[in-house]
Amino acid sequence: MKVEILEKKDNQLTLLIEDLPPSYVNTLRRCIMAEVPTLAIENVIFYENTSSLYDEIIAHRLGLIPIKTDLSLLNFRDECTCKGKGCANCTLRLHLDKEGPCIVYSHDLISDHEEMKPLPNIPIVKLGRNQMLSFEAEAILGKGKEHAKWQPAVVSYKYYPEIKISKECTSCGACIEACPRDILKLEDGKVEIQNLEECILCKSCSEACELNAIEVRGNNKKFIFRIESVGSLPPEEIFSKACEIVINKAEELKNLI
């Protein structure tokens, strides 16, 4: 297995993965979506809510707010020494007291931990004059297979594109006009390939060529793997954690056999 970073910006990471069958790459994708844990709000106690939204709607919105997570500091609640009572080792507590008129944002929530707190600038509810919102919330570790609010990232992969142009090509330009991603260009009287990794394997170019001079296919042992984190964890940590989980599951299976 060979992994190379193609692009890294903000919460996005694009990797080139080689020498793996598709099933293994899909295992990584599914592991990231279902097994890598993050923090999310699970319980909310409302003390006052005179906004235009019911408690249940606000609680649902709170649950979907990404929270910065430090996996080295937290345990799963059902595995904690407190036996699920909710201590500082398994539970992050947040609270809010707001009076309108204002818009309540995610960064208005006050966390017990300086580093682990909600991502900013996510609107929750608009409070009118004299309207109040006061509550306490508990965030715990969970996995995407339990609820989508614990899913750490959007993940996708595709076969690495391969384009071959044969000698029969007359450089008529039909393939260039047909390509929706501007992968092909005419240079010095020849059709050349640019930005190959942006190819979506639609084969519009090969279908437009009457001479069948262009062939497009995906390499089934080479993949472009994209991770877009929701912000709870850096994408590189998400990928590393997924690899660790897959290895542990493989070892567990080996021991059972």
PDB file of C-alpha atoms in Angstrom:
ATOM      1  CA  MET A   1       0.000   0.000   0.000  1.00  0.00           C
ATOM      2  CA  LYS A   2       1.295   3.431  -0.969  1.00  0.00           C
ATOM      3  CA  VAL A   3      -0.326   6.706   0.138  1.00  0.00           C
ATOM      4  CA  GLU A   4       0.524  10.155  -1.189  1.00  0.00           C
ATOM      5  CA  ILE A   5      -1.032  13.514  -0.274  1.00  0.00           C
ATOM      6  CA  LEU A   6      -2.283  15.238  -3.421  1.00  0.00           C
ATOM      7  CA  GLU A   7      -3.896  18.237  -1.763  1.00  0.00           C
ATOM      8  CA  LYS A   8      -4.507  19.526   1.737  1.00  0.00           C
ATOM      9  CA  LYS A   9      -6.507  22.649   2.540  1.00  0.00           C
ATOM     10  CA  ASP A  10      -8.693  23.705   5.455  1.00  0.00           C
ATOM     11  CA  ASN A  11     -10.736  20.627   6.399  1.00  0.00           C
ATOM     12  CA  GLN A  12     -10.158  18.782   3.122  1.00  0.00           C
ATOM     13  CA  LEU A  13      -7.597  16.115   2.330  1.00  0.00           C
ATOM     14  CA  THR A  14      -7.072  14.411  -1.029  1.00  0.00           C
ATOM     15  CA  LEU A  15      -4.944  11.259  -1.104  1.00  0.00           C
ATOM     16  CA  LEU A  16      -3.575   9.023  -3.822  1.00  0.00           C
ATOM     17  CA  ILE A  17      -3.807   5.397  -2.697  1.00  0.00           C
ATOM     18  CA  GLU A  18      -2.048   2.692  -4.709  1.00  0.00           C
ATOM     19  CA  ASP A  19      -1.677  -1.100  -4.635  1.00  0.00           C
ATOM     20  CA  LEU A  20      -4.973  -1.804  -2.882  1.00  0.00           C
ATOM     21  CA  PRO A  21      -8.068  -3.577  -4.232  1.00  0.00           C
ATOM     22  CA  PRO A  22     -11.337  -1.577  -4.310  1.00  0.00           C
ATOM     23  CA  SER A  23     -12.790  -3.550  -1.377  1.00  0.00           C
ATOM     24  CA  TYR A  24      -9.987  -2.362   0.930  1.00  0.00           C
ATOM     25  CA  VAL A  25     -10.398   1.265  -0.099  1.00  0.00           C
ATOM     26  CA  ASN A  26     -14.138   1.011   0.469  1.00  0.00           C
ATOM     27  CA  THR A  27     -13.432  -0.478   3.898  1.00  0.00           C
ATOM     28  CA  LEU A  28     -11.523   2.685   4.811  1.00  0.00           C
ATOM     29  CA  ARG A  29     -14.362   4.848   3.529  1.00  0.00           C
ATOM     30  CA  ARG A  30     -17.006   2.976   5.503  1.00  0.00           C
ATOM     31  CA  CYS A  31     -14.813   2.912   8.617  1.00  0.00           C
ATOM     32  CA  ILE A  32     -14.432   6.700   8.535  1.00  0.00           C
ATOM     33  CA  MET A  33     -18.178   7.202   8.180  1.00  0.00           C
ATOM     34  CA  ALA A  34     -19.270   4.591  10.719  1.00  0.00           C
ATOM     35  CA  GLU A  35     -16.482   3.896  13.224  1.00  0.00           C
ATOM     36  CA  VAL A  36     -14.302   6.992  13.827  1.00  0.00           C
ATOM     37  CA  PRO A  37     -15.735   8.635  16.985  1.00  0.00           C
ATOM     38  CA  THR A  38     -16.458  12.326  17.538  1.00  0.00           C
ATOM     39  CA  LEU A  39     -18.278  14.478  20.074  1.00  0.00           C
ATOM     40  CA  ALA A  40     -21.930  15.451  19.639  1.00  0.00           C
ATOM     41  CA  ILE A  41     -24.584  16.785  21.992  1.00  0.00           C
ATOM     42  CA  GLU A  42     -26.758  13.941  23.281  1.00  0.00           C
ATOM     43  CA  ASN A  43     -28.747  15.402  26.205  1.00  0.00           C
ATOM     44  CA  VAL A  44     -30.212  18.897  26.691  1.00  0.00           C
ATOM     45  CA  ILE A  45     -31.921  20.230  29.807  1.00  0.00           C
ATOM     46  CA  PHE A  46     -33.963  23.374  29.094  1.00  0.00           C
ATOM     47  CA  TYR A  47     -34.507  25.850  31.932  1.00  0.00           C
ATOM     48  CA  GLU A  48     -36.257  28.486  29.841  1.00  0.00           C
ATOM     49  CA  ASN A  49     -37.241  28.672  26.187  1.00  0.00           C
ATOM     50  CA  THR A  50     -39.575  31.443  25.050  1.00  0.00           C
ATOM     51  CA  SER A  51     -38.273  31.440  21.477  1.00  0.00           C
ATOM     52  CA  SER A  52     -40.421  30.611  18.444  1.00  0.00           C
ATOM     53  CA  LEU A  53     -39.011  27.046  18.299  1.00  0.00           C
ATOM     54  CA  TYR A  54     -39.963  24.046  20.432  1.00  0.00           C
ATOM     55  CA  ASP A  55     -37.390  22.476  22.752  1.00  0.00           C
ATOM     56  CA  GLU A  56     -37.181  19.406  20.522  1.00  0.00           C
ATOM     57  CA  ILE A  57     -36.272  21.424  17.422  1.00  0.00           C
ATOM     58  CA  ILE A  58     -33.537  23.352  19.205  1.00  0.00           C
ATOM     59  CA  ALA A  59     -32.174  20.126  20.741  1.00  0.00           C
ATOM     60  CA  HIS A  60     -32.061  18.546  17.274  1.00  0.00           C
ATOM     61  CA  ARG A  61     -30.142  21.544  15.909  1.00  0.00           C
ATOM     62  CA  LEU A  62     -27.711  21.404  18.825  1.00  0.00           C
ATOM     63  CA  GLY A  63     -27.020  17.732  18.170  1.00  0.00           C
ATOM     64  CA  LEU A  64     -25.918  18.471  14.607  1.00  0.00           C
ATOM     65  CA  ILE A  65     -23.360  21.148  15.559  1.00  0.00           C
ATOM     66  CA  PRO A  66     -19.776  19.820  15.118  1.00  0.00           C
ATOM     67  CA  ILE A  67     -17.662  20.010  18.272  1.00  0.00           C
ATOM     68  CA  LYS A  68     -13.876  20.096  18.345  1.00  0.00           C
ATOM     69  CA  THR A  69     -12.832  16.705  19.694  1.00  0.00           C
ATOM     70  CA  ASP A  70      -9.705  15.462  21.467  1.00  0.00           C
ATOM     71  CA  LEU A  71      -9.856  11.669  21.373  1.00  0.00           C
ATOM     72  CA  SER A  72      -6.879  11.376  23.724  1.00  0.00           C
ATOM     73  CA  LEU A  73      -8.847  12.964  26.589  1.00  0.00           C
ATOM     74  CA  LEU A  74     -12.205  11.235  26.347  1.00  0.00           C
ATOM     75  CA  ASN A  75     -13.665   7.756  26.856  1.00  0.00           C
ATOM     76  CA  PHE A  76     -16.907   6.308  25.599  1.00  0.00           C
ATOM     77  CA  ARG A  77     -19.481   6.769  28.328  1.00  0.00           C
ATOM     78  CA  ASP A  78     -20.313   3.049  28.542  1.00  0.00           C
ATOM     79  CA  GLU A  79     -16.594   2.215  28.880  1.00  0.00           C
ATOM     80  CA  CYS A  80     -15.745   4.918  31.447  1.00  0.00           C
ATOM     81  CA  THR A  81     -14.818   4.192  35.065  1.00  0.00           C
ATOM     82  CA  CYS A  82     -17.791   6.319  36.173  1.00  0.00           C
ATOM     83  CA  LYS A  83     -20.048   3.545  34.782  1.00  0.00           C
ATOM     84  CA  GLY A  84     -22.052   5.910  32.603  1.00  0.00           C
ATOM     85  CA  LYS A  85     -22.791   8.559  35.208  1.00  0.00           C
ATOM     86  CA  GLY A  86     -21.151  11.260  33.085  1.00  0.00           C
ATOM     87  CA  CYS A  87     -17.816  12.383  34.522  1.00  0.00           C
ATOM     88  CA  ALA A  88     -15.294  14.787  32.974  1.00  0.00           C
ATOM     89  CA  ASN A  89     -13.516  11.838  31.321  1.00  0.00           C
ATOM     90  CA  CYS A  90     -16.503  10.900  29.170  1.00  0.00           C
ATOM     91  CA  THR A  91     -18.786  13.951  29.081  1.00  0.00           C
ATOM     92  CA  LEU A  92     -18.340  17.522  27.850  1.00  0.00           C
ATOM     93  CA  ARG A  93     -20.780  19.957  29.419  1.00  0.00           C
ATOM     94  CA  LEU A  94     -21.964  23.145  27.752  1.00  0.00           C
ATOM     95  CA  HIS A  95     -24.439  25.818  28.799  1.00  0.00           C
ATOM     96  CA  LEU A  96     -26.110  28.901  27.388  1.00  0.00           C
ATOM     97  CA  ASP A  97     -28.085  31.864  28.739  1.00  0.00           C
ATOM     98  CA  LYS A  98     -29.283  34.357  26.129  1.00  0.00           C
ATOM     99  CA  GLU A  99     -31.876  37.103  25.975  1.00  0.00           C
ATOM    100  CA  GLY A 100     -33.170  38.679  22.759  1.00  0.00           C
ATOM    101  CA  PRO A 101     -33.271  40.452  20.502  1.00  0.00           C
ATOM    102  CA  CYS A 102     -30.363  38.524  18.967  1.00  0.00           C
ATOM    103  CA  ILE A 103     -29.391  35.494  16.921  1.00  0.00           C
ATOM    104  CA  VAL A 104     -28.028  32.629  19.010  1.00  0.00           C
ATOM    105  CA  TYR A 105     -24.940  31.095  17.404  1.00  0.00           C
ATOM    106  CA  SER A 106     -22.985  27.940  18.141  1.00  0.00           C
ATOM    107  CA  HIS A 107     -20.065  29.955  19.550  1.00  0.00           C
ATOM    108  CA  ASP A 108     -22.423  31.367  22.213  1.00  0.00           C
ATOM    109  CA  LEU A 109     -22.403  27.969  23.922  1.00  0.00           C
ATOM    110  CA  ILE A 110     -19.936  27.976  26.814  1.00  0.00           C
ATOM    111  CA  SER A 111     -17.911  24.773  27.131  1.00  0.00           C
ATOM    112  CA  ASP A 112     -16.323  23.353  30.278  1.00  0.00           C
ATOM    113  CA  HIS A 113     -13.194  22.643  28.231  1.00  0.00           C
ATOM    114  CA  GLU A 114     -11.250  25.441  26.564  1.00  0.00           C
ATOM    115  CA  GLU A 115     -10.195  23.399  23.515  1.00  0.00           C
ATOM    116  CA  MET A 116     -13.259  21.224  22.960  1.00  0.00           C
ATOM    117  CA  LYS A 117     -16.056  23.562  21.923  1.00  0.00           C
ATOM    118  CA  PRO A 118     -18.585  23.950  19.083  1.00  0.00           C
ATOM    119  CA  LEU A 119     -17.464  25.257  15.724  1.00  0.00           C
ATOM    120  CA  PRO A 120     -18.361  28.962  15.436  1.00  0.00           C
ATOM    121  CA  ASN A 121     -20.875  30.934  13.357  1.00  0.00           C
ATOM    122  CA  ILE A 122     -23.605  28.289  13.085  1.00  0.00           C
ATOM    123  CA  PRO A 123     -27.027  29.930  13.730  1.00  0.00           C
ATOM    124  CA  ILE A 124     -29.335  28.087  16.133  1.00  0.00           C
ATOM    125  CA  VAL A 125     -32.361  30.337  16.717  1.00  0.00           C
ATOM    126  CA  LYS A 126     -33.401  33.975  16.465  1.00  0.00           C
ATOM    127  CA  LEU A 127     -34.657  35.506  19.690  1.00  0.00           C
ATOM    128  CA  GLY A 128     -37.086  38.398  19.654  1.00  0.00           C
ATOM    129  CA  ARG A 129     -37.395  41.150  22.256  1.00  0.00           C
ATOM    130  CA  ASN A 130     -37.694  39.730  25.789  1.00  0.00           C
ATOM    131  CA  GLN A 131     -37.383  36.154  24.534  1.00  0.00           C
ATOM    132  CA  MET A 132     -35.084  33.908  26.554  1.00  0.00           C
ATOM    133  CA  LEU A 133     -33.124  30.706  25.957  1.00  0.00           C
ATOM    134  CA  SER A 134     -31.381  28.922  28.802  1.00  0.00           C
ATOM    135  CA  PHE A 135     -30.169  25.319  28.865  1.00  0.00           C
ATOM    136  CA  GLU A 136     -27.415  22.886  29.788  1.00  0.00           C
ATOM    137  CA  ALA A 137     -26.168  20.244  27.355  1.00  0.00           C
ATOM    138  CA  GLU A 138     -24.034  17.120  27.496  1.00  0.00           C
ATOM    139  CA  ALA A 139     -21.829  16.048  24.586  1.00  0.00           C
ATOM    140  CA  ILE A 140     -20.464  12.504  24.449  1.00  0.00           C
ATOM    141  CA  LEU A 141     -18.405  10.372  22.089  1.00  0.00           C
ATOM    142  CA  GLY A 142     -20.289   8.342  19.536  1.00  0.00           C
ATOM    143  CA  LYS A 143     -19.972   6.722  16.125  1.00  0.00           C
ATOM    144  CA  GLY A 144     -21.634   7.404  12.801  1.00  0.00           C
ATOM    145  CA  LYS A 145     -23.220   3.944  12.745  1.00  0.00           C
ATOM    146  CA  GLU A 146     -25.250   4.989  15.805  1.00  0.00           C
ATOM    147  CA  HIS A 147     -26.360   8.381  14.442  1.00  0.00           C
ATOM    148  CA  ALA A 148     -25.317  10.667  11.587  1.00  0.00           C
ATOM    149  CA  LYS A 149     -24.501  13.471  14.044  1.00  0.00           C
ATOM    150  CA  TRP A 150     -21.362  11.539  15.014  1.00  0.00           C
ATOM    151  CA  GLN A 151     -20.177  11.120  11.417  1.00  0.00           C
ATOM    152  CA  PRO A 152     -16.805  12.940  11.254  1.00  0.00           C
ATOM    153  CA  ALA A 153     -16.505  13.524   7.512  1.00  0.00           C
ATOM    154  CA  VAL A 154     -17.854  13.188   4.005  1.00  0.00           C
ATOM    155  CA  VAL A 155     -15.706  10.605   2.213  1.00  0.00           C
ATOM    156  CA  SER A 156     -15.479   9.543  -1.419  1.00  0.00           C
ATOM    157  CA  TYR A 157     -13.073   7.801  -3.753  1.00  0.00           C
ATOM    158  CA  LYS A 158     -12.742   7.097  -7.443  1.00  0.00           C
ATOM    159  CA  TYR A 159     -10.515   5.080  -9.738  1.00  0.00           C
ATOM    160  CA  TYR A 160      -7.467   6.981 -10.913  1.00  0.00           C
ATOM    161  CA  PRO A 161      -8.244   7.986 -14.514  1.00  0.00           C
ATOM    162  CA  GLU A 162      -6.144   6.790 -17.440  1.00  0.00           C
ATOM    163  CA  ILE A 163      -6.560   8.337 -20.909  1.00  0.00           C
ATOM    164  CA  LYS A 164      -4.873   6.938 -23.996  1.00  0.00           C
ATOM    165  CA  ILE A 165      -4.892   8.719 -27.348  1.00  0.00           C
ATOM    166  CA  SER A 166      -3.908   6.529 -30.323  1.00  0.00           C
ATOM    167  CA  LYS A 167      -2.140   7.480 -33.550  1.00  0.00           C
ATOM    168  CA  GLU A 168      -5.467   7.421 -35.399  1.00  0.00           C
ATOM    169  CA  CYS A 169      -6.368  10.753 -33.757  1.00  0.00           C
ATOM    170  CA  THR A 170      -6.768  13.512 -36.373  1.00  0.00           C
ATOM    171  CA  SER A 171      -7.002  16.323 -33.764  1.00  0.00           C
ATOM    172  CA  CYS A 172     -10.476  17.260 -34.963  1.00  0.00           C
ATOM    173  CA  GLY A 173     -11.330  18.662 -31.527  1.00  0.00           C
ATOM    174  CA  ALA A 174     -14.588  16.749 -31.011  1.00  0.00           C
ATOM    175  CA  CYS A 175     -13.299  15.153 -27.808  1.00  0.00           C
ATOM    176  CA  ILE A 176     -12.166  18.542 -26.460  1.00  0.00           C
ATOM    177  CA  GLU A 177     -15.625  20.049 -26.966  1.00  0.00           C
ATOM    178  CA  ALA A 178     -17.326  17.024 -25.413  1.00  0.00           C
ATOM    179  CA  CYS A 179     -15.227  16.956 -22.201  1.00  0.00           C
ATOM    180  CA  PRO A 180     -17.151  18.660 -19.347  1.00  0.00           C
ATOM    181  CA  ARG A 181     -14.038  19.126 -17.181  1.00  0.00           C
ATOM    182  CA  ASP A 182     -11.576  20.617 -19.708  1.00  0.00           C
ATOM    183  CA  ILE A 183      -9.203  17.670 -19.369  1.00  0.00           C
ATOM    184  CA  LEU A 184      -8.156  17.811 -23.016  1.00  0.00           C
ATOM    185  CA  LYS A 185      -6.611  20.659 -24.971  1.00  0.00           C
ATOM    186  CA  LEU A 186      -5.171  21.234 -28.458  1.00  0.00           C
ATOM    187  CA  GLU A 187      -1.462  22.058 -28.380  1.00  0.00           C
ATOM    188  CA  ASP A 188       0.872  22.196 -31.396  1.00  0.00           C
ATOM    189  CA  GLY A 189      -1.746  20.430 -33.507  1.00  0.00           C
ATOM    190  CA  LYS A 190      -2.093  17.512 -31.068  1.00  0.00           C
ATOM    191  CA  VAL A 191      -4.651  16.604 -28.406  1.00  0.00           C
ATOM    192  CA  GLU A 192      -2.924  16.794 -25.018  1.00  0.00           C
ATOM    193  CA  ILE A 193      -4.055  15.834 -21.506  1.00  0.00           C
ATOM    194  CA  GLN A 194      -4.168  18.331 -18.628  1.00  0.00           C
ATOM    195  CA  ASN A 195      -5.426  18.102 -15.042  1.00  0.00           C
ATOM    196  CA  LEU A 196      -5.847  14.332 -15.400  1.00  0.00           C
ATOM    197  CA  GLU A 197      -6.963  13.890 -11.784  1.00  0.00           C
ATOM    198  CA  GLU A 198     -10.046  16.053 -12.452  1.00  0.00           C
ATOM    199  CA  CYS A 199     -11.357  13.504 -14.955  1.00  0.00           C
ATOM    200  CA  ILE A 200     -14.694  12.028 -13.823  1.00  0.00           C
ATOM    201  CA  LEU A 201     -14.509   8.997 -16.159  1.00  0.00           C
ATOM    202  CA  CYS A 202     -17.710  10.006 -17.977  1.00  0.00           C
ATOM    203  CA  LYS A 203     -16.203   8.883 -21.323  1.00  0.00           C
ATOM    204  CA  SER A 204     -17.883  11.735 -23.184  1.00  0.00           C
ATOM    205  CA  CYS A 205     -14.649  12.273 -25.115  1.00  0.00           C
ATOM    206  CA  SER A 206     -14.385   8.680 -26.332  1.00  0.00           C
ATOM    207  CA  GLU A 207     -18.071   8.645 -27.306  1.00  0.00           C
ATOM    208  CA  ALA A 208     -17.589  11.829 -29.347  1.00  0.00           C
ATOM    209  CA  CYS A 209     -14.619  10.393 -31.270  1.00  0.00           C
ATOM    210  CA  GLU A 210     -15.814   8.724 -34.482  1.00  0.00           C
ATOM    211  CA  LEU A 211     -12.416   7.066 -34.992  1.00  0.00           C
ATOM    212  CA  ASN A 212     -12.338   5.465 -31.521  1.00  0.00           C
ATOM    213  CA  ALA A 213      -8.916   7.063 -31.088  1.00  0.00           C
ATOM    214  CA  ILE A 214      -9.328   7.870 -27.391  1.00  0.00           C
ATOM    215  CA  GLU A 215      -9.750   5.391 -24.540  1.00  0.00           C
ATOM    216  CA  VAL A 216     -10.732   6.278 -20.978  1.00  0.00           C
ATOM    217  CA  ARG A 217     -10.654   3.850 -18.082  1.00  0.00           C
ATOM    218  CA  GLY A 218     -10.096   3.764 -14.350  1.00  0.00           C
ATOM    219  CA  ASN A 219      -7.164   2.007 -12.704  1.00  0.00           C
ATOM    220  CA  ASN A 220      -8.682  -0.468 -10.235  1.00  0.00           C
ATOM    221  CA  LYS A 221      -5.527  -0.514  -8.108  1.00  0.00           C
ATOM    222  CA  LYS A 222      -5.044   3.234  -7.876  1.00  0.00           C
ATOM    223  CA  PHE A 223      -7.530   5.615  -6.254  1.00  0.00           C
ATOM    224  CA  ILE A 224      -8.149   9.271  -5.515  1.00  0.00           C
ATOM    225  CA  PHE A 225      -9.475   9.338  -1.949  1.00  0.00           C
ATOM    226  CA  ARG A 226     -11.118  12.531  -0.638  1.00  0.00           C
ATOM    227  CA  ILE A 227     -11.940  13.371   2.985  1.00  0.00           C
ATOM    228  CA  GLU A 228     -13.900  16.499   3.899  1.00  0.00           C
ATOM    229  CA  SER A 229     -14.069  16.824   7.684  1.00  0.00           C
ATOM    230  CA  VAL A 230     -17.079  18.452   9.334  1.00  0.00           C
ATOM    231  CA  GLY A 231     -14.578  20.179  11.622  1.00  0.00           C
ATOM    232  CA  SER A 232     -14.598  17.954  14.721  1.00  0.00           C
ATOM    233  CA  LEU A 233     -11.282  16.310  13.803  1.00  0.00           C
ATOM    234  CA  PRO A 234      -8.545  17.189  11.283  1.00  0.00           C
ATOM    235  CA  PRO A 235      -8.892  15.041   8.128  1.00  0.00           C
ATOM    236  CA  GLU A 236      -5.430  13.512   8.549  1.00  0.00           C
ATOM    237  CA  GLU A 237      -6.345  12.372  12.081  1.00  0.00           C
ATOM    238  CA  ILE A 238      -9.587  10.906  10.753  1.00  0.00           C
ATOM    239  CA  PHE A 239      -7.704   8.855   8.150  1.00  0.00           C
ATOM    240  CA  SER A 240      -5.086   7.731  10.666  1.00  0.00           C
ATOM    241  CA  LYS A 241      -7.748   6.714  13.185  1.00  0.00           C
ATOM    242  CA  ALA A 242      -9.644   4.761  10.517  1.00  0.00           C
ATOM    243  CA  CYS A 243      -6.498   2.818   9.600  1.00  0.00           C
ATOM    244  CA  GLU A 244      -5.935   2.043  13.288  1.00  0.00           C
ATOM    245  CA  ILE A 245      -9.512   0.798  13.702  1.00  0.00           C
ATOM    246  CA  VAL A 246      -9.291  -1.445  10.613  1.00  0.00           C
ATOM    247  CA  ILE A 247      -6.016  -2.960  11.891  1.00  0.00           C
ATOM    248  CA  ASN A 248      -7.530  -3.632  15.331  1.00  0.00           C
ATOM    249  CA  LYS A 249     -10.610  -5.261  13.812  1.00  0.00           C
ATOM    250  CA  ALA A 250      -8.406  -7.447  11.595  1.00  0.00           C
ATOM    251  CA  GLU A 251      -6.370  -8.535  14.625  1.00  0.00           C
ATOM    252  CA  GLU A 252      -9.543  -9.298  16.560  1.00  0.00           C
ATOM    253  CA  LEU A 253     -10.852 -11.421  13.692  1.00  0.00           C
ATOM    254  CA  LYS A 254      -7.527 -13.226  13.439  1.00  0.00           C
ATOM    255  CA  ASN A 255      -7.619 -14.087  17.146  1.00  0.00           C
ATOM    256  CA  LEU A 256     -11.192 -15.373  16.880  1.00  0.00           C
ATOM    257  CA  ILE A 257     -10.227 -17.669  14.027  1.00  0.00           C
TER     258      ILE A 257
END
